[in-house]
Amino acid sequence: MSVMSVKLINIGFGNIVAANRIIAIVSPESAPIKRIVQEARERGKLVDATYGRRTRAVVLTDSDHIILCAVQPETVAHRVSGRQSQSGRDSTE
């Protein structure tokens, strides 16, 4: 029996996301992204993984869930691609 390997990505504070489910990692600053976050909140599809900290990245998944994280989009992207961020561990963890 073959077991499918799933790559897990740390998005800060010990929270983990399956890399193969990520569609995009974006900054939360633009109006369209803010609208997407608000609509996900209303639909019950928002996962807030910031632990009360400032949202620095928004992760969009193929299951239509939106995940808020307190680490930079570049940091999450580096983790997805298998590279470590330039500063090593983030100060928010």
Short mmCIF file of C-alpha atoms in Angstrom, two decimals:
data_model
loop_
_atom_site.label_atom_id
_atom_site.label_comp_id
_atom_site.label_asym_id
_atom_site.label_seq_id
_atom_site.Cartn_x
_atom_site.Cartn_y
_atom_site.Cartn_z
CA MET A 1 0.00 0.00 0.00
CA SER A 2 1.40 3.38 -1.00
CA VAL A 3 1.36 6.24 1.49
CA MET A 4 1.20 9.75 0.07
CA SER A 5 3.76 12.07 1.60
CA VAL A 6 2.36 15.44 2.69
CA LYS A 7 4.74 18.34 3.23
CA LEU A 8 3.73 20.37 6.28
CA ILE A 9 4.59 24.06 6.61
CA ASN A 10 4.96 25.94 9.90
CA ILE A 11 3.01 29.21 9.58
CA GLY A 12 4.00 30.47 13.03
CA PHE A 13 3.30 29.62 16.69
CA GLY A 14 3.38 25.90 15.96
CA ASN A 15 0.52 26.08 13.45
CA ILE A 16 0.94 23.78 10.47
CA VAL A 17 -0.60 23.81 6.97
CA ALA A 18 -0.35 21.15 4.26
CA ALA A 19 1.77 22.70 1.50
CA ASN A 20 -0.11 20.93 -1.29
CA ARG A 21 -3.35 22.69 -0.25
CA ILE A 22 -1.92 26.23 -0.58
CA ILE A 23 -3.01 28.21 -3.65
CA ALA A 24 -1.51 31.60 -2.78
CA ILE A 25 0.32 33.47 -0.03
CA VAL A 26 -0.43 37.20 -0.15
CA SER A 27 -0.05 40.41 1.81
CA PRO A 28 -3.20 41.51 3.69
CA GLU A 29 -2.90 45.19 2.72
CA SER A 30 -4.94 45.48 -0.49
CA ALA A 31 -8.69 46.12 -0.57
CA PRO A 32 -9.46 42.95 -2.58
CA ILE A 33 -7.63 40.77 -0.03
CA LYS A 34 -9.40 42.52 2.85
CA ARG A 35 -12.69 41.77 1.10
CA ILE A 36 -11.74 38.10 0.65
CA VAL A 37 -10.88 37.88 4.37
CA GLN A 38 -14.18 39.49 5.39
CA GLU A 39 -16.20 37.19 3.11
CA ALA A 40 -14.38 34.13 4.52
CA ARG A 41 -15.16 35.35 8.06
CA GLU A 42 -18.86 35.64 7.18
CA ARG A 43 -18.89 32.14 5.60
CA GLY A 44 -17.07 30.55 8.55
CA LYS A 45 -14.04 29.71 6.39
CA LEU A 46 -11.52 31.98 8.15
CA VAL A 47 -8.75 30.50 10.31
CA ASP A 48 -6.97 33.10 12.45
CA ALA A 49 -3.53 31.73 13.35
CA THR A 50 -2.08 35.09 14.45
CA TYR A 51 -2.60 34.61 18.20
CA GLY A 52 -3.68 38.26 18.45
CA ARG A 53 -0.67 39.59 16.59
CA ARG A 54 -0.74 41.70 13.43
CA THR A 55 -1.69 39.79 10.27
CA ARG A 56 1.29 39.80 7.91
CA ALA A 57 0.29 37.08 5.46
CA VAL A 58 -2.96 35.63 4.14
CA VAL A 59 -2.86 32.03 2.91
CA LEU A 60 -5.53 30.96 0.42
CA THR A 61 -6.23 27.24 0.21
CA ASP A 62 -7.86 24.97 -2.34
CA SER A 63 -10.63 24.16 0.18
CA ASP A 64 -11.72 27.83 0.09
CA HIS A 65 -10.35 28.41 3.61
CA ILE A 66 -8.44 31.61 4.31
CA ILE A 67 -5.68 31.48 6.93
CA LEU A 68 -4.29 34.58 8.64
CA CYS A 69 -0.69 34.35 9.89
CA ALA A 70 1.67 36.63 11.74
CA VAL A 71 4.74 35.83 9.62
CA GLN A 72 5.74 37.57 6.40
CA PRO A 73 4.50 36.10 3.08
CA GLU A 74 8.13 35.68 1.98
CA THR A 75 8.88 33.58 5.07
CA VAL A 76 5.94 31.27 4.40
CA ALA A 77 6.93 31.02 0.72
CA HIS A 78 10.51 30.09 1.65
CA ARG A 79 9.20 27.37 3.95
CA VAL A 80 6.99 26.01 1.18
CA SER A 81 9.91 25.92 -1.23
CA GLY A 82 12.07 24.20 1.39
CA ARG A 83 14.45 27.07 2.10
CA GLN A 84 14.98 28.64 5.52
CA SER A 85 14.27 32.36 5.94
CA GLN A 86 17.32 34.65 5.95
CA SER A 87 17.13 35.35 9.69
CA GLY A 88 16.56 31.73 10.70
CA ARG A 89 13.61 31.58 13.08
CA ASP A 90 11.12 34.44 13.06
CA SER A 91 10.86 36.69 16.08
CA THR A 92 7.10 36.07 16.23
CA GLU A 93 7.52 32.39 17.11
#
